[in-house]
Coordinates of C-alpha atoms and ligand atoms in Angstrom, one line a residue:
M1 CA 36.7 -9.8 9.7
K2 CA 34.3 -11.3 7.2
I3 CA 32.8 -8.9 4.8
V4 CA 29.7 -9.2 2.8
K5 CA 30.0 -7.0 -0.5
V6 CA 26.5 -5.0 -1.3
G7 CA 25.8 -3.2 -4.7
M8 CA 23.1 -0.8 -5.0
I9 CA 21.2 0.5 -8.1
G10 CA 19.1 3.8 -7.4
F11 CA 20.7 6.7 -4.7
G12 CA 17.3 8.5 -4.7
T13 CA 15.8 9.1 -0.9
I14 CA 15.7 5.5 0.2
G15 CA 19.2 4.8 -1.6
A16 CA 20.7 8.0 0.4
G17 CA 18.8 6.6 3.6
V18 CA 20.2 2.9 3.4
A19 CA 23.8 4.4 2.5
K20 CA 23.5 6.8 5.9
I21 CA 22.2 3.6 7.9
L22 CA 25.3 1.5 6.5
V23 CA 27.5 4.1 7.7
D24 CA 26.0 5.5 10.8
N25 CA 25.2 2.2 12.0
G26 CA 27.7 -0.1 10.6
E27 CA 29.2 -1.1 14.1
I28 CA 26.1 -2.2 15.5
I29 CA 25.1 -4.1 12.3
R30 CA 28.6 -5.7 12.4
K31 CA 28.1 -6.6 16.5
R32 CA 25.0 -8.6 15.5
L33 CA 26.0 -9.9 12.2
G34 CA 29.5 -10.9 12.9
A35 CA 30.8 -9.6 9.8
R36 CA 30.6 -6.3 8.0
L37 CA 28.5 -4.8 5.2
E38 CA 30.5 -3.3 2.8
L39 CA 28.9 -0.9 -0.1
V40 CA 31.1 -1.4 -2.9
K41 CA 29.2 0.0 -5.9
V42 CA 26.3 2.3 -6.1
A43 CA 24.5 3.1 -9.4
D44 CA 22.7 6.1 -10.2
L45 CA 21.9 8.6 -13.5
D46 CA 22.6 11.6 -11.1
I47 CA 26.0 11.2 -9.4
T48 CA 26.6 15.0 -8.8
T49 CA 23.6 15.7 -6.3
D50 CA 24.8 16.0 -2.8
R51 CA 23.2 13.3 -0.7
G52 CA 25.0 14.2 2.4
I53 CA 26.9 11.0 2.2
E54 CA 30.6 10.5 1.9
L55 CA 30.9 7.5 -0.2
A56 CA 34.3 6.1 -1.0
T57 CA 35.9 7.4 -4.7
G58 CA 34.9 5.1 -7.2
V59 CA 32.1 3.7 -5.4
L60 CA 29.5 5.8 -7.5
T61 CA 28.6 5.0 -11.1
T62 CA 26.2 5.9 -13.6
S63 CA 26.2 2.4 -15.2
A64 CA 24.0 -0.1 -13.6
D65 CA 26.0 -2.9 -15.5
E66 CA 29.0 -2.1 -13.4
V67 CA 26.7 -3.1 -10.2
I68 CA 25.0 -6.1 -11.9
N69 CA 28.3 -7.5 -13.1
H70 CA 30.5 -7.1 -10.1
P71 CA 32.2 -10.2 -9.4
D72 CA 32.3 -9.5 -5.7
I73 CA 29.1 -8.3 -4.9
D74 CA 26.9 -10.8 -3.3
V75 CA 23.4 -8.8 -2.6
L76 CA 22.2 -6.3 -5.2
I77 CA 20.0 -3.5 -3.8
E78 CA 17.4 -2.3 -6.5
L79 CA 16.0 0.8 -5.6
I80 CA 14.7 2.8 -8.7
G81 CA 11.3 1.4 -8.5
G82 CA 8.9 1.0 -11.6
Y83 CA 8.4 -1.8 -13.9
N84 CA 11.4 -1.1 -16.4
P85 CA 14.7 -1.2 -16.5
A86 CA 13.9 -2.6 -13.0
R87 CA 12.7 -5.8 -14.2
K88 CA 15.5 -6.4 -16.8
F89 CA 18.1 -5.0 -14.2
L90 CA 16.8 -7.7 -11.7
L91 CA 16.7 -10.8 -13.9
Q92 CA 20.3 -10.1 -15.2
A93 CA 21.3 -9.7 -11.6
I94 CA 19.8 -13.1 -10.6
E95 CA 21.0 -14.4 -13.9
Q96 CA 24.8 -13.3 -12.2
G97 CA 23.8 -15.2 -9.1
K98 CA 23.2 -12.0 -6.9
H99 CA 20.9 -12.0 -4.0
I100 CA 18.3 -9.4 -4.4
V101 CA 17.0 -6.9 -2.1
T102 CA 14.2 -4.3 -3.6
A103 CA 11.4 -1.9 -2.3
N104 CA 9.9 -2.3 -5.7
K105 CA 6.1 -2.8 -4.9
A106 CA 5.1 -2.1 -8.5
L107 CA 7.3 -4.5 -10.0
L108 CA 6.5 -7.4 -7.6
A109 CA 2.6 -6.8 -8.2
K110 CA 3.0 -7.2 -11.6
H111 CA 5.9 -9.4 -12.3
G112 CA 6.3 -10.7 -8.8
D113 CA 6.1 -14.8 -10.4
E114 CA 8.7 -14.2 -12.9
I115 CA 11.0 -12.7 -10.2
F116 CA 10.1 -15.1 -7.3
S117 CA 10.6 -18.0 -10.2
A118 CA 13.8 -16.7 -11.3
V119 CA 15.1 -16.5 -7.6
T120 CA 13.9 -19.6 -6.6
E121 CA 15.3 -21.3 -9.9
K122 CA 18.8 -20.0 -9.0
G123 CA 18.5 -20.8 -5.2
L124 CA 19.0 -17.2 -4.3
S125 CA 17.0 -15.0 -1.5
I126 CA 15.0 -12.0 -2.2
G127 CA 14.3 -9.5 0.5
F128 CA 11.1 -7.1 -0.1
E129 CA 10.4 -5.9 3.4
A130 CA 10.8 -2.4 2.2
S131 CA 8.3 -2.7 -0.6
I132 CA 5.3 -2.7 2.0
G133 CA 4.6 -0.4 5.2
G134 CA 8.5 0.9 5.2
A135 CA 9.4 -0.2 8.6
I136 CA 6.7 -2.1 9.6
P137 CA 7.8 -5.8 9.2
I138 CA 4.6 -7.2 7.5
I139 CA 6.3 -9.4 4.9
R140 CA 8.6 -11.0 7.6
S141 CA 5.3 -11.6 9.8
V142 CA 3.2 -13.2 6.7
R143 CA 6.2 -15.4 5.6
E144 CA 7.6 -16.4 9.0
A145 CA 5.5 -15.4 12.1
F146 CA 2.2 -16.3 11.0
V147 CA 3.3 -19.3 8.8
A148 CA 0.9 -21.8 10.6
N149 CA -1.9 -19.5 10.3
R150 CA -4.9 -19.5 7.8
I151 CA -5.1 -15.7 6.9
Q152 CA -8.5 -14.6 6.3
S153 CA -8.2 -11.0 5.5
I154 CA -5.4 -8.5 5.4
E155 CA -6.3 -4.7 5.1
G156 CA -5.1 -1.5 6.2
I157 CA -3.4 2.0 5.5
V158 CA -0.2 1.4 3.2
N159 CA 0.1 4.9 1.6
G160 CA 1.7 7.4 4.0
T161 CA 1.2 10.2 1.4
A162 CA -2.4 9.7 1.1
N163 CA -2.6 9.2 5.0
Y164 CA -0.8 12.4 5.4
I165 CA -3.1 14.1 3.4
L166 CA -6.2 13.1 5.0
S167 CA -4.9 13.5 8.3
K168 CA -3.8 17.0 7.8
M169 CA -7.0 18.0 5.9
S170 CA -8.8 16.4 8.9
D171 CA -6.8 17.8 11.7
E172 CA -5.8 21.0 10.4
K173 CA -8.4 22.2 7.9
C174 CA -5.8 22.2 5.4
D175 CA -6.4 21.8 1.8
F176 CA -5.2 18.8 -0.4
N177 CA -2.9 20.7 -2.4
T178 CA -0.9 22.2 0.7
A179 CA -0.8 19.0 2.3
L180 CA 0.5 17.0 -1.0
K181 CA 2.8 19.5 -1.7
E182 CA 4.4 18.9 1.9
A183 CA 4.4 15.2 1.7
Q184 CA 6.2 15.6 -1.5
E185 CA 8.7 17.8 0.1
K186 CA 9.3 15.3 3.2
G187 CA 10.1 12.8 0.5
F188 CA 7.0 10.2 1.3
A189 CA 5.5 10.4 -2.1
E190 CA 6.3 8.7 -5.1
A191 CA 8.1 10.4 -8.4
D192 CA 4.5 10.5 -9.8
P193 CA 2.1 11.4 -6.8
T194 CA -0.8 10.2 -8.5
F195 CA 0.1 6.7 -7.6
D196 CA 0.0 7.5 -4.1
I197 CA -3.4 9.9 -4.1
E198 CA -5.2 7.3 -7.0
G199 CA -4.6 4.6 -4.9
M200 CA -2.3 2.7 -7.2
D201 CA 0.4 2.3 -4.9
S202 CA -1.6 0.8 -2.3
A203 CA -3.1 -1.6 -4.8
H204 CA 0.5 -2.6 -5.7
K205 CA 1.0 -3.3 -2.3
I206 CA -2.1 -5.2 -1.3
A207 CA -1.4 -7.1 -4.8
V208 CA 1.7 -8.6 -3.0
L209 CA 0.3 -9.1 0.1
T210 CA -2.7 -11.0 -1.1
R211 CA 0.0 -13.3 -3.0
L212 CA 1.8 -14.1 0.2
A213 CA -1.1 -14.4 2.3
Y214 CA -3.2 -16.7 0.4
G215 CA -0.7 -18.4 -2.1
T216 CA -2.4 -17.1 -5.4
L217 CA -1.7 -15.5 -8.3
V218 CA -3.1 -11.7 -8.6
P219 CA -4.3 -10.4 -11.7
F220 CA -3.1 -6.9 -11.0
D221 CA -5.2 -5.3 -13.5
D222 CA -8.5 -6.5 -11.9
I223 CA -8.1 -5.2 -8.5
I224 CA -10.8 -2.1 -7.9
V225 CA -8.7 1.1 -7.1
S226 CA -10.2 4.6 -6.4
G227 CA -8.2 7.2 -4.9
I228 CA -8.8 10.2 -2.5
S229 CA -8.7 13.1 -4.9
G230 CA -12.7 13.1 -4.8
I231 CA -12.6 13.3 -1.1
T232 CA -13.6 16.8 0.0
S233 CA -13.5 18.9 3.7
E234 CA -17.2 18.2 3.6
D235 CA -16.8 14.7 3.4
I236 CA -14.4 14.6 6.3
E237 CA -16.4 16.8 8.2
C238 CA -19.8 14.9 7.9
A239 CA -17.9 11.8 8.7
R240 CA -16.7 13.2 12.0
E241 CA -20.2 14.2 12.8
F242 CA -21.2 10.4 12.0
G243 CA -18.4 9.4 14.5
Y244 CA -16.1 8.0 11.7
R245 CA -12.7 8.8 9.9
I246 CA -11.7 8.6 6.2
K247 CA -8.8 6.3 5.4
L248 CA -7.4 5.1 2.2
L249 CA -8.0 1.3 2.8
A250 CA -6.2 -1.3 0.9
I251 CA -8.6 -4.5 1.5
S252 CA -7.9 -8.1 0.7
K253 CA -10.4 -10.8 2.4
Y254 CA -10.3 -14.6 1.8
D255 CA -13.7 -16.4 2.7
G256 CA -12.1 -19.8 1.1
Q257 CA -14.1 -19.5 -2.1
A258 CA -12.9 -16.1 -3.6
I259 CA -10.8 -13.1 -2.5
D260 CA -12.3 -9.3 -2.3
I261 CA -9.6 -7.2 -3.1
R262 CA -9.8 -3.3 -3.4
V263 CA -8.5 0.0 -2.7
H264 CA -10.5 3.1 -1.8
P265 CA -11.5 5.7 0.7
A266 CA -13.2 4.1 3.8
M267 CA -15.1 5.3 6.8
I268 CA -13.8 3.5 9.8
P269 CA -15.5 4.4 13.3
V270 CA -13.1 6.5 15.7
A271 CA -12.7 3.6 17.9
H272 CA -11.3 1.7 15.4
P273 CA -7.4 0.9 16.2
M274 CA -6.6 2.3 12.7
A275 CA -8.6 5.7 13.1
N276 CA -6.0 7.4 14.9
V277 CA -3.1 6.2 12.6
N278 CA -2.5 9.5 11.3
G279 CA 0.1 11.4 9.2
V280 CA 2.8 9.0 7.5
L281 CA 2.3 6.4 9.9
N282 CA 0.8 2.9 8.3
A283 CA -1.2 0.4 9.7
I284 CA -1.9 -3.2 8.6
R285 CA -4.5 -5.6 10.0
V286 CA -4.0 -9.4 9.8
C287 CA -7.0 -11.5 10.7
D288 CA -6.5 -15.4 10.7
D289 CA -7.7 -18.4 12.3
M290 CA -5.6 -18.4 15.2
M291 CA -6.2 -14.7 16.3
D292 CA -9.0 -12.1 15.8
E293 CA -6.7 -9.5 15.0
N294 CA -3.1 -8.5 14.9
I295 CA -2.4 -4.7 14.0
L296 CA 0.8 -3.5 13.1
I297 CA 1.5 0.3 13.2
G298 CA 4.6 1.9 11.9
H299 CA 6.5 4.7 9.9
G300 CA 5.4 3.8 6.3
A301 CA 7.5 5.9 4.3
G302 CA 10.6 7.8 4.5
A303 CA 14.3 7.4 3.9
L304 CA 15.5 6.0 7.2
P305 CA 12.2 4.0 8.1
T306 CA 12.3 2.3 4.7
G307 CA 15.8 2.1 4.4
S308 CA 15.9 0.3 7.7
A309 CA 13.8 -2.3 6.1
V310 CA 16.2 -2.7 3.3
V311 CA 19.2 -2.9 5.5
G312 CA 17.2 -5.5 7.6
D313 CA 16.9 -7.7 4.6
V314 CA 20.4 -7.4 3.6
V315 CA 21.2 -8.4 7.2
E316 CA 19.0 -11.6 6.7
I317 CA 20.7 -12.6 3.5
A318 CA 24.1 -12.0 4.7
R319 CA 23.5 -14.5 7.5
N320 CA 22.5 -17.0 4.9
I321 CA 25.7 -16.3 3.0
L322 CA 27.8 -16.2 6.1
T323 CA 26.3 -19.8 7.6
G324 CA 26.0 -21.4 3.9
V325 CA 22.4 -22.5 4.5
G326 CA 20.9 -21.0 1.5
E327 CA 17.3 -19.7 1.3
R328 CA 15.1 -21.4 3.6
L329 CA 12.0 -19.4 2.6
P330 CA 10.0 -19.7 -0.4
A331 CA 10.2 -15.9 -1.9
G332 CA 6.4 -15.8 -2.5
S333 CA 5.5 -17.3 0.8
F334 CA 4.1 -20.8 -0.5
Q335 CA 6.0 -23.2 -2.2
E336 CA 6.0 -22.5 -6.1
N337 CA 3.9 -25.7 -6.8
E338 CA 1.5 -24.9 -4.4
V339 CA 0.2 -21.2 -5.9
K340 CA -3.0 -21.4 -7.3
K341 CA -5.4 -18.8 -9.0
I342 CA -8.3 -17.9 -6.7
P343 CA -10.9 -16.2 -8.3
L344 CA -11.7 -12.5 -7.4
K345 CA -14.7 -11.4 -6.1
D346 CA -16.8 -8.9 -8.2
I347 CA -17.4 -5.6 -6.3
S348 CA -20.9 -6.0 -7.0
E349 CA -20.8 -8.8 -5.0
I350 CA -20.1 -7.3 -2.0
E351 CA -22.1 -5.9 1.1
S352 CA -21.3 -3.0 3.2
E353 CA -22.6 0.1 4.7
Y354 CA -22.4 3.4 2.8
F355 CA -22.1 6.9 3.4
L356 CA -23.7 9.0 0.5
R357 CA -23.2 12.5 -0.3
F358 CA -25.3 14.4 -2.8
S359 CA -25.6 17.8 -4.1
V360 CA -29.2 18.4 -4.3
L361 CA -31.7 21.4 -4.6
D362 CA -33.0 22.5 -1.4
K363 CA -36.7 22.3 -2.4
P364 CA -39.7 20.4 -1.1
G365 CA -39.8 16.7 -2.0
V366 CA -36.4 16.1 -2.9
L367 CA -35.5 14.1 0.2
S368 CA -39.0 11.9 -0.1
K369 CA -37.8 11.2 -3.8
I370 CA -34.1 10.0 -2.9
S371 CA -35.4 8.0 0.2
G372 CA -38.1 6.6 -1.8
I373 CA -35.3 5.4 -4.6
L374 CA -33.3 4.1 -1.9
G375 CA -36.2 2.1 -0.2
K376 CA -37.0 0.6 -3.4
H377 CA -33.6 -0.9 -3.8
S378 CA -33.9 -2.3 -0.3
I379 CA -31.5 0.3 1.2
S380 CA -32.2 1.6 4.8
I381 CA -31.2 5.1 5.9
E382 CA -29.5 5.1 9.4
S383 CA -28.9 8.7 9.8
M384 CA -28.7 11.7 7.5
I385 CA -27.3 15.5 7.7
Q386 CA -28.5 18.2 5.5
R387 CA -26.6 21.7 5.5
G388 CA -27.9 25.1 4.6
R389 CA -30.4 26.5 1.9
G390 CA -28.6 26.8 -1.4
K391 CA -29.2 30.2 -3.4
G392 CA -30.8 30.3 -6.7
G393 CA -31.0 27.1 -7.7
E394 CA -27.4 26.1 -6.2
G395 CA -26.9 22.6 -4.7
V396 CA -26.8 22.1 -1.0
P397 CA -25.0 18.9 0.3
L398 CA -27.3 16.1 1.6
V399 CA -25.5 13.1 3.5
M400 CA -26.5 10.3 4.8
M401 CA -25.3 6.8 6.4
C402 CA -26.9 3.7 5.3
H403 CA -27.5 0.3 7.0
K404 CA -25.6 -3.0 5.4
S405 CA -26.7 -3.4 1.5
S406 CA -25.6 -4.9 -1.2
E407 CA -23.1 -2.8 -3.8
N408 CA -25.3 -3.9 -6.3
N409 CA -28.5 -1.9 -5.0
I410 CA -26.4 0.7 -4.0
Q411 CA -24.7 1.4 -7.5
S412 CA -28.6 0.9 -9.1
A413 CA -30.1 3.2 -6.6
L414 CA -27.3 5.8 -7.3
N415 CA -27.9 5.9 -11.2
E416 CA -31.4 6.3 -10.6
I417 CA -31.1 9.0 -8.2
E418 CA -28.5 10.6 -10.4
E419 CA -31.1 11.1 -13.1
L420 CA -33.2 13.1 -10.9
N421 CA -33.5 16.9 -12.1
A422 CA -33.0 18.0 -8.5
V423 CA -29.9 16.3 -8.0
C424 CA -26.9 18.5 -9.1
E425 CA -23.8 16.4 -9.2
K426 CA -22.7 12.9 -9.7
P427 CA -23.5 11.3 -6.1
N428 CA -20.4 10.1 -4.2
L429 CA -20.1 7.0 -2.1
I430 CA -17.7 6.0 0.5
R431 CA -17.8 2.4 1.7
V432 CA -17.8 2.1 5.6
E433 CA -15.2 -0.9 6.9
R434 CA -15.3 -1.9 10.7
Ligands
LIG1 N1 4.8 6.6 -1.6 C1 4.8 5.5 -0.5 C2 3.8 6.0 0.5 C3 6.3 5.3 -0.1 O1 3.5 7.4 0.5 O2 3.5 5.4 1.3 C4 6.4 3.9 0.2 O3 5.8 2.9 -0.4

């Protein structure tokens, strides 16, 4: 029986999922691959916590070098996440001639070019299906299934933790912290959950997808990112009354000239196919010149869904090793010499419909002042809700949906409105996506 030897750095939630899949589903993998995958070394700083997986004696080590320099290991799985030391470990492993499988979207978003070049130079393979959308085969779709298509946009719900929190707040009227705590307990959240909540994790993912979709270098720090911590139960309820759901969306649109890439909470109509993608589920919509839209929905986080994407990549690489064909796919989807620098669109250049929330004093003339300023900036109100009468100078919520206008106009209007004496807090906006 042929054996492909695998090493792993990082034995946390996903690492334990990978080990479990290799043990529990080893037989089905063997039947499909025609060889056995053997986990020969696993490195983690913590080798005492019980993960509920029996590894053979001597497999666990605290030394990443033992995995990187192990002469028999063909494929190295990196699951420690973050920029460093993950970057150093991967570059060392590539130098040692190991094929790579990683779930590290942060690293690929910032240092993908360096890693992809190193892999290509050595004629090795890299699998990173698990880095985006957990079990959803989005990388495979973009790199292989849609290879003949000109992609025009990729957008979606790519953070399970944020989606879990928003869904829970919406469906169970649960508060933000209770929902976050549960997401963390279930192992969905990143080590630092602010990455999930404040949109950074989604930004990492959309940066990687943008590179694969359009063959461009993405200056990660230029991506517009805002998260869900400012979303209130009031926003969720008003969105519902207007016929929308609030989702944290990662958006990347290419019009042939520039890329509009951003991450922010967005209102999507209830009839939108992603409006009812709830809990830890992710959804990614790809539009291109061959199809209106193609939406992939699946488990975006968690040990077994993400672990299965990791093992799927290992099997794919093992097939190359066993047949001796070498890597057929360019790591970053485009040939290295075809990767270009496409400019990013400034947020002020976009157009959108907007949901606006103000906290205002409930007294005569306030609404006309606000609508006057909006009108002056060519912003037309579509519908509006004002709740309750505030007691003794306390603000009351005034929310409105506005027809399509430019971001530039909206921002200028909001700056002016914020200066009004009757406006108690900084106004909040949520963009509408359809
Ligand atoms: N923390 C991520 C999420 C895990 O919640 O989606 C997968 O990247």
